[in-house]
Amino acid sequence: MSEAGIIEKLREGNEKAFSDLVNTYQKMVVNTCYGILHNIEDAEDVAQDVFIEVFRSASGFRGDSKISTWIYRIAVNRSLNFLRNHKRRRGFQSFDDIVETPKTVTGEADTESGGDPQSDMENSQRSVLIHAAIDALPKNQRIAFTLNKYEDLSYKEISEIMELSLSSVESLIHRAKKNLQKKLYNCYKKKCI
Amino acid sequence: MKCKAIHKKLIFFLENDLPENEMEEIKLHLAGCHECADFAEYMRKTLKVLNQERKPDVNPFFYTRVKARLENQTIKEIATPLWARILQPAVFTLLLLAGVYAGIKIGQPANNIQETYYAEQEIFPYLYEMAAEPIETFLME
């Protein structure tokens, strides 16, 4: 079925079309939300809201972009809103906190991996560290980097989602990587892992 | 290439995002510099974490949950008629404005004490005889 056909069916409230849409884009949406939220339960929660918004606003979709681009936009905006609304409630650990208190990165070992507990703990600490470093990036750098890293999207696709020029996206990702490197180097020097 | 320059390009090196000659140059440097090699390993392990956690498993009950949430929201909307959803905020806004207006009105007399007129001011001359009949007049009599 063409994209226009899917949207037409959604406008009519066709349940089968909605089910197909959810099955097609579920992984993509959850993964995008997870890249921004770093928590699978929160990511699934926000992803559900994303699909509800898609279903409700199908009548407003003009078809200027691909369905996936439109869904990505909703997923990114919803995730950022979720972060803004829940930042204070959650035990937010900033990157500076982690760097200033060496060896106290609080990660739980992945007991399901069946691997070496020492290595699991280290990976878990690295995960907390890299998430905090990504979260400390400016908003646009964070979105561009996350879409590129977690979804393997090309710069062109990211530029369509973020409604920016290709060169802006290139520059955003370049600066994001440089900033991440700087932050990780600070952490390395202070031996925070 | 100096260590500082290597540190600046390491993330791009690890992602194969540099021209061929620079890649070779950094490889050579890392082979001979223990500190840079150590930092490169640290960066590689940290960035690898991101690749490992991509693509979380699909929840088989995801669609069921989306549908349940959608239905819950629809039921709530049906339970609250449209006029109530419009009228409710309008009434609350009016009440709030009325409250603010009443507060302003109540607070106003306190600002104009000079204009306040007390009953005792009217009665006072009759009670205070000295004002009505000064002491000089009283003594002369």
Tab-separated table of C-alpha atoms in Angstrom:
chain	number	residue	atom	x	y	z
A	1	MET	CA	0.000	0.000	0.000
A	2	SER	CA	1.298	3.486	-0.843
A	3	GLU	CA	1.961	6.048	1.892
A	4	ALA	CA	-1.003	8.129	0.724
A	5	GLY	CA	-3.152	4.994	0.963
A	6	ILE	CA	-2.027	4.313	4.527
A	7	ILE	CA	-2.808	7.894	5.565
A	8	GLU	CA	-6.203	7.714	3.856
A	9	LYS	CA	-7.028	4.522	5.761
A	10	LEU	CA	-5.872	6.099	9.031
A	11	ARG	CA	-8.126	9.088	8.406
A	12	GLU	CA	-11.035	6.681	8.025
A	13	GLY	CA	-10.066	5.132	11.380
A	14	ASN	CA	-9.134	1.791	9.835
A	15	GLU	CA	-7.805	-0.405	12.632
A	16	LYS	CA	-5.892	-2.776	10.352
A	17	ALA	CA	-3.995	0.123	8.781
A	18	PHE	CA	-3.123	1.444	12.229
A	19	SER	CA	-1.964	-1.976	13.377
A	20	ASP	CA	0.242	-2.311	10.265
A	21	LEU	CA	1.656	1.163	10.821
A	22	VAL	CA	2.506	0.385	14.456
A	23	ASN	CA	4.142	-2.911	13.510
A	24	THR	CA	6.168	-1.261	10.749
A	25	TYR	CA	7.456	1.689	12.733
A	26	GLN	CA	7.414	0.381	16.327
A	27	LYS	CA	11.091	-0.513	16.471
A	28	MET	CA	12.143	2.737	14.836
A	29	VAL	CA	10.096	4.869	17.226
A	30	VAL	CA	11.086	2.987	20.401
A	31	ASN	CA	14.727	3.128	19.351
A	32	THR	CA	14.599	6.865	18.670
A	33	CYS	CA	12.899	7.563	21.999
A	34	TYR	CA	15.389	5.283	23.738
A	35	GLY	CA	18.286	7.189	22.192
A	36	ILE	CA	17.025	10.372	23.822
A	37	LEU	CA	15.611	8.978	27.076
A	38	HIS	CA	18.078	6.113	27.764
A	39	ASN	CA	15.384	4.132	29.558
A	40	ILE	CA	13.411	1.399	27.827
A	41	GLU	CA	10.213	1.746	29.923
A	42	ASP	CA	10.070	5.502	29.340
A	43	ALA	CA	10.882	4.994	25.660
A	44	GLU	CA	7.972	2.542	25.210
A	45	ASP	CA	5.664	4.835	27.142
A	46	VAL	CA	6.508	7.807	24.926
A	47	ALA	CA	6.395	5.628	21.788
A	48	GLN	CA	2.781	4.698	22.614
A	49	ASP	CA	1.909	8.384	22.799
A	50	VAL	CA	3.685	8.935	19.486
A	51	PHE	CA	1.440	6.405	17.724
A	52	ILE	CA	-1.678	7.837	19.335
A	53	GLU	CA	-0.690	11.285	18.061
A	54	VAL	CA	-0.004	9.821	14.604
A	55	PHE	CA	-3.460	8.207	14.565
A	56	ARG	CA	-5.211	11.362	15.742
A	57	SER	CA	-3.384	13.800	13.530
A	58	ALA	CA	-3.398	11.709	10.349
A	59	SER	CA	-6.012	14.079	8.921
A	60	GLY	CA	-3.546	16.964	9.321
A	61	PHE	CA	-0.688	15.183	7.535
A	62	ARG	CA	-0.211	16.992	4.232
A	63	GLY	CA	2.116	14.446	2.695
A	64	ASP	CA	4.965	16.949	2.156
A	65	SER	CA	7.399	14.467	3.662
A	66	LYS	CA	7.642	10.717	4.062
A	67	ILE	CA	5.574	9.092	6.832
A	68	SER	CA	8.769	7.978	8.570
A	69	THR	CA	10.101	11.566	8.636
A	70	TRP	CA	6.828	12.797	10.116
A	71	ILE	CA	6.857	10.019	12.758
A	72	TYR	CA	10.510	10.710	13.609
A	73	ARG	CA	9.638	14.378	14.210
A	74	ILE	CA	6.809	13.466	16.551
A	75	ALA	CA	9.019	10.931	18.377
A	76	VAL	CA	11.827	13.457	18.906
A	77	ASN	CA	9.471	16.204	20.097
A	78	ARG	CA	7.577	13.871	22.418
A	79	SER	CA	10.821	12.536	23.907
A	80	LEU	CA	12.185	16.027	24.508
A	81	ASN	CA	8.903	17.074	26.141
A	82	PHE	CA	9.023	13.988	28.338
A	83	LEU	CA	12.586	14.813	29.395
A	84	ARG	CA	11.637	18.397	30.189
A	85	ASN	CA	8.636	17.339	32.275
A	86	HIS	CA	10.374	14.546	34.158
A	87	LYS	CA	13.901	15.856	34.626
A	88	ARG	CA	13.323	17.043	38.166
A	89	ARG	CA	11.423	13.970	39.239
A	90	ARG	CA	14.093	11.517	38.105
A	91	GLY	CA	17.458	11.147	39.807
A	92	PHE	CA	19.224	13.097	37.112
A	93	GLN	CA	22.991	12.683	37.206
A	94	SER	CA	24.736	15.352	35.174
A	95	PHE	CA	28.007	14.759	33.349
A	96	ASP	CA	29.789	17.243	35.632
A	97	ASP	CA	28.594	15.296	38.700
A	98	ILE	CA	30.062	12.126	37.248
A	99	VAL	CA	33.394	13.740	36.389
A	100	GLU	CA	33.686	15.529	39.740
A	101	THR	CA	33.093	12.347	41.711
A	102	PRO	CA	35.503	9.820	40.217
A	103	LYS	CA	34.722	6.101	40.426
A	104	THR	CA	31.154	6.731	41.527
A	105	VAL	CA	29.322	6.218	38.265
A	106	THR	CA	26.230	4.430	39.447
A	107	GLY	CA	25.396	1.701	36.991
A	108	GLU	CA	23.909	-1.695	37.674
A	109	ALA	CA	25.551	-4.770	36.299
A	110	ASP	CA	23.741	-6.482	33.462
A	111	THR	CA	23.068	-9.793	35.145
A	112	GLU	CA	21.285	-11.235	32.131
A	113	SER	CA	24.278	-11.063	29.831
A	114	GLY	CA	25.867	-14.064	31.478
A	115	GLY	CA	29.262	-12.464	30.947
A	116	ASP	CA	32.020	-11.437	33.285
A	117	PRO	CA	30.447	-9.413	36.144
A	118	GLN	CA	33.462	-7.098	36.260
A	119	SER	CA	33.126	-6.354	32.558
A	120	ASP	CA	29.336	-5.959	32.877
A	121	MET	CA	29.791	-3.442	35.661
A	122	GLU	CA	32.374	-1.542	33.624
A	123	ASN	CA	30.088	-1.480	30.570
A	124	SER	CA	27.251	-0.298	32.716
A	125	GLN	CA	29.398	2.530	34.079
A	126	ARG	CA	30.487	3.448	30.575
A	127	SER	CA	26.839	3.485	29.523
A	128	VAL	CA	25.904	5.936	32.301
A	129	LEU	CA	28.895	8.076	31.384
A	130	ILE	CA	28.217	8.250	27.645
A	131	HIS	CA	24.507	8.941	28.249
A	132	ALA	CA	25.348	11.792	30.598
A	133	ALA	CA	27.829	13.148	28.054
A	134	ILE	CA	25.200	13.008	25.271
A	135	ASP	CA	22.588	14.605	27.515
A	136	ALA	CA	25.000	17.457	28.252
A	137	LEU	CA	25.218	18.358	24.544
A	138	PRO	CA	23.201	21.299	23.189
A	139	LYS	CA	19.703	20.217	22.072
A	140	ASN	CA	20.216	20.214	18.280
A	141	GLN	CA	23.599	18.497	18.505
A	142	ARG	CA	22.045	15.849	20.729
A	143	ILE	CA	19.125	15.201	18.341
A	144	ALA	CA	21.347	15.029	15.265
A	145	PHE	CA	23.911	12.789	16.971
A	146	THR	CA	21.248	10.467	18.409
A	147	LEU	CA	19.445	10.040	15.080
A	148	ASN	CA	22.753	9.340	13.381
A	149	LYS	CA	24.047	6.929	16.009
A	150	TYR	CA	20.929	5.056	17.085
A	151	GLU	CA	19.018	5.015	13.826
A	152	ASP	CA	21.910	5.061	11.345
A	153	LEU	CA	20.142	7.833	9.477
A	154	SER	CA	21.981	9.658	6.730
A	155	TYR	CA	22.712	13.370	7.096
A	156	LYS	CA	20.095	14.041	4.418
A	157	GLU	CA	17.372	12.184	6.325
A	158	ILE	CA	18.337	13.984	9.539
A	159	SER	CA	18.197	17.323	7.737
A	160	GLU	CA	14.634	16.509	6.598
A	161	ILE	CA	13.547	15.495	10.096
A	162	MET	CA	15.110	18.525	11.767
A	163	GLU	CA	14.125	20.834	8.899
A	164	LEU	CA	17.685	22.131	8.595
A	165	SER	CA	20.138	22.341	5.714
A	166	LEU	CA	22.473	19.452	5.024
A	167	SER	CA	25.528	21.541	5.938
A	168	SER	CA	23.940	22.517	9.273
A	169	VAL	CA	23.437	18.850	10.139
A	170	GLU	CA	27.018	18.021	9.141
A	171	SER	CA	28.256	20.815	11.343
A	172	LEU	CA	25.980	19.779	14.244
A	173	ILE	CA	27.211	16.184	14.198
A	174	HIS	CA	30.846	17.252	13.823
A	175	ARG	CA	30.544	19.582	16.819
A	176	ALA	CA	28.645	16.941	18.803
A	177	LYS	CA	31.475	14.444	18.281
A	178	LYS	CA	34.120	17.007	19.217
A	179	ASN	CA	32.218	17.942	22.355
A	180	LEU	CA	31.759	14.302	23.308
A	181	GLN	CA	35.454	13.672	22.813
A	182	LYS	CA	36.322	16.657	25.005
A	183	LYS	CA	33.977	15.473	27.745
A	184	LEU	CA	35.270	11.910	27.611
A	185	TYR	CA	38.860	13.137	27.709
A	186	ASN	CA	38.091	15.138	30.879
A	187	CYS	CA	36.613	12.020	32.388
A	188	TYR	CA	39.581	9.928	31.282
A	189	LYS	CA	42.023	12.386	32.872
A	190	LYS	CA	40.104	12.371	36.147
A	191	LYS	CA	39.728	8.588	35.977
A	192	CYS	CA	36.002	8.649	36.626
A	193	ILE	CA	35.700	5.031	35.476
B	1	MET	CA	51.449	14.646	14.795
B	2	LYS	CA	51.446	15.697	18.455
B	3	CYS	CA	49.388	14.004	21.174
B	4	LYS	CA	47.059	17.014	21.492
B	5	ALA	CA	46.250	16.920	17.789
B	6	ILE	CA	45.634	13.166	18.007
B	7	HIS	CA	43.194	13.628	20.898
B	8	LYS	CA	41.186	16.092	18.824
B	9	LYS	CA	40.784	13.624	15.952
B	10	LEU	CA	40.459	10.377	17.842
B	11	ILE	CA	36.668	10.085	17.705
B	12	PHE	CA	36.739	10.616	13.926
B	13	PHE	CA	39.572	8.069	13.643
B	14	LEU	CA	37.571	5.488	15.582
B	15	GLU	CA	34.623	6.007	13.237
B	16	ASN	CA	36.771	5.814	10.089
B	17	ASP	CA	35.727	9.356	9.333
B	18	LEU	CA	39.152	10.746	8.324
B	19	PRO	CA	41.107	10.871	5.044
B	20	GLU	CA	43.361	7.888	4.366
B	21	ASN	CA	46.643	9.715	5.088
B	22	GLU	CA	45.427	11.014	8.472
B	23	MET	CA	44.190	7.562	9.421
B	24	GLU	CA	47.644	6.120	8.717
B	25	GLU	CA	49.345	8.933	10.604
B	26	ILE	CA	47.201	8.361	13.701
B	27	LYS	CA	47.681	4.584	13.500
B	28	LEU	CA	51.454	5.094	13.485
B	29	HIS	CA	51.283	7.507	16.408
B	30	LEU	CA	49.114	5.155	18.476
B	31	ALA	CA	51.567	2.313	17.875
B	32	GLY	CA	54.338	4.366	19.480
B	33	CYS	CA	52.499	6.424	22.138
B	34	HIS	CA	51.257	4.474	25.125
B	35	GLU	CA	49.151	7.314	26.598
B	36	CYS	CA	47.301	8.061	23.357
B	37	ALA	CA	46.745	4.348	22.738
B	38	ASP	CA	45.298	4.038	26.226
B	39	PHE	CA	42.895	6.947	25.649
B	40	ALA	CA	41.956	5.527	22.223
B	41	GLU	CA	41.064	2.202	23.860
B	42	TYR	CA	39.023	4.010	26.504
B	43	MET	CA	37.131	5.917	23.795
B	44	ARG	CA	36.620	2.785	21.690
B	45	LYS	CA	35.126	0.864	24.633
B	46	THR	CA	32.870	3.767	25.622
B	47	LEU	CA	31.555	4.339	22.094
B	48	LYS	CA	31.042	0.592	21.657
B	49	VAL	CA	28.453	0.729	24.440
B	50	LEU	CA	26.264	2.879	22.181
B	51	ASN	CA	26.417	0.311	19.384
B	52	GLN	CA	25.543	-2.494	21.798
B	53	GLU	CA	22.434	-0.826	23.128
B	54	ARG	CA	20.938	0.115	19.753
B	55	LYS	CA	17.803	-1.639	18.558
B	56	PRO	CA	16.158	-2.725	21.820
B	57	ASP	CA	13.980	-5.819	21.499
B	58	VAL	CA	10.453	-5.337	20.239
B	59	ASN	CA	7.812	-5.661	22.935
B	60	PRO	CA	5.224	-8.197	21.653
B	61	PHE	CA	2.439	-6.467	23.586
B	62	PHE	CA	3.237	-3.016	22.249
B	63	TYR	CA	0.307	-2.709	19.843
B	64	THR	CA	-2.142	-4.024	22.461
B	65	ARG	CA	-0.955	-1.338	24.869
B	66	VAL	CA	-1.192	1.424	22.273
B	67	LYS	CA	-4.726	0.327	21.443
B	68	ALA	CA	-5.746	0.148	25.103
B	69	ARG	CA	-4.376	3.635	25.748
B	70	LEU	CA	-6.115	5.003	22.669
B	71	GLU	CA	-9.427	3.465	23.755
B	72	ASN	CA	-9.041	4.812	27.300
B	73	GLN	CA	-8.499	8.304	25.963
B	74	THR	CA	-11.473	7.988	23.619
B	75	ILE	CA	-13.736	6.802	26.481
B	76	LYS	CA	-12.655	9.754	28.611
B	77	GLU	CA	-13.411	12.139	25.767
B	78	ILE	CA	-16.853	10.616	25.212
B	79	ALA	CA	-17.584	10.723	28.963
B	80	THR	CA	-16.854	14.449	28.981
B	81	PRO	CA	-19.083	16.166	26.430
B	82	LEU	CA	-17.602	18.824	24.157
B	83	TRP	CA	-19.533	21.724	25.712
B	84	ALA	CA	-18.258	20.716	29.174
B	85	ARG	CA	-14.678	20.602	27.919
B	86	ILE	CA	-15.031	24.131	26.533
B	87	LEU	CA	-17.191	25.550	29.308
B	88	GLN	CA	-15.121	24.230	32.210
B	89	PRO	CA	-11.969	26.233	31.502
B	90	ALA	CA	-14.082	29.273	30.582
B	91	VAL	CA	-15.908	29.170	33.947
B	92	PHE	CA	-12.663	28.703	35.853
B	93	THR	CA	-11.111	31.637	34.009
B	94	LEU	CA	-14.121	33.853	34.810
B	95	LEU	CA	-14.006	32.832	38.478
B	96	LEU	CA	-10.311	33.618	38.616
B	97	LEU	CA	-10.842	37.029	37.030
B	98	ALA	CA	-13.758	37.753	39.412
B	99	GLY	CA	-11.540	36.800	42.342
B	100	VAL	CA	-8.760	39.117	41.187
B	101	TYR	CA	-11.240	41.976	40.650
B	102	ALA	CA	-12.804	41.448	44.086
B	103	GLY	CA	-9.356	41.409	45.659
B	104	ILE	CA	-8.486	44.730	43.998
B	105	LYS	CA	-11.768	46.283	45.129
B	106	ILE	CA	-11.334	45.086	48.728
B	107	GLY	CA	-7.794	46.401	48.853
B	108	GLN	CA	-8.643	49.859	47.466
B	109	PRO	CA	-9.928	51.740	50.653
B	110	ALA	CA	-6.652	51.013	52.402
B	111	ASN	CA	-4.883	53.108	49.788
B	112	ASN	CA	-7.065	56.236	50.338
B	113	ILE	CA	-7.091	56.728	54.090
B	114	GLN	CA	-7.483	60.507	53.734
B	115	GLU	CA	-10.757	60.167	51.958
B	116	THR	CA	-12.146	57.841	54.623
B	117	TYR	CA	-14.865	59.510	56.658
B	118	TYR	CA	-15.412	58.362	60.234
B	119	ALA	CA	-18.677	58.826	62.153
B	120	GLU	CA	-16.828	60.093	65.234
B	121	GLN	CA	-15.595	63.073	63.246
B	122	GLU	CA	-19.196	64.162	62.905
B	123	ILE	CA	-20.102	63.533	66.572
B	124	PHE	CA	-16.873	64.885	68.050
B	125	PRO	CA	-17.717	68.620	68.154
B	126	TYR	CA	-20.838	67.948	70.202
B	127	LEU	CA	-19.021	65.822	72.777
B	128	TYR	CA	-15.950	67.996	73.127
B	129	GLU	CA	-17.186	71.011	74.948
B	130	MET	CA	-13.856	72.834	74.981
B	131	ALA	CA	-14.050	73.048	71.241
B	132	ALA	CA	-17.573	74.428	71.388
B	133	GLU	CA	-16.790	76.839	74.272
B	134	PRO	CA	-13.091	77.880	74.556
B	135	ILE	CA	-11.588	78.399	78.048
B	136	GLU	CA	-11.223	82.177	77.531
B	137	THR	CA	-14.967	82.608	76.962
B	138	PHE	CA	-15.704	80.424	79.974
B	139	LEU	CA	-13.422	82.497	82.283
B	140	MET	CA	-14.790	85.801	81.076
B	141	GLU	CA	-18.221	84.684	81.977
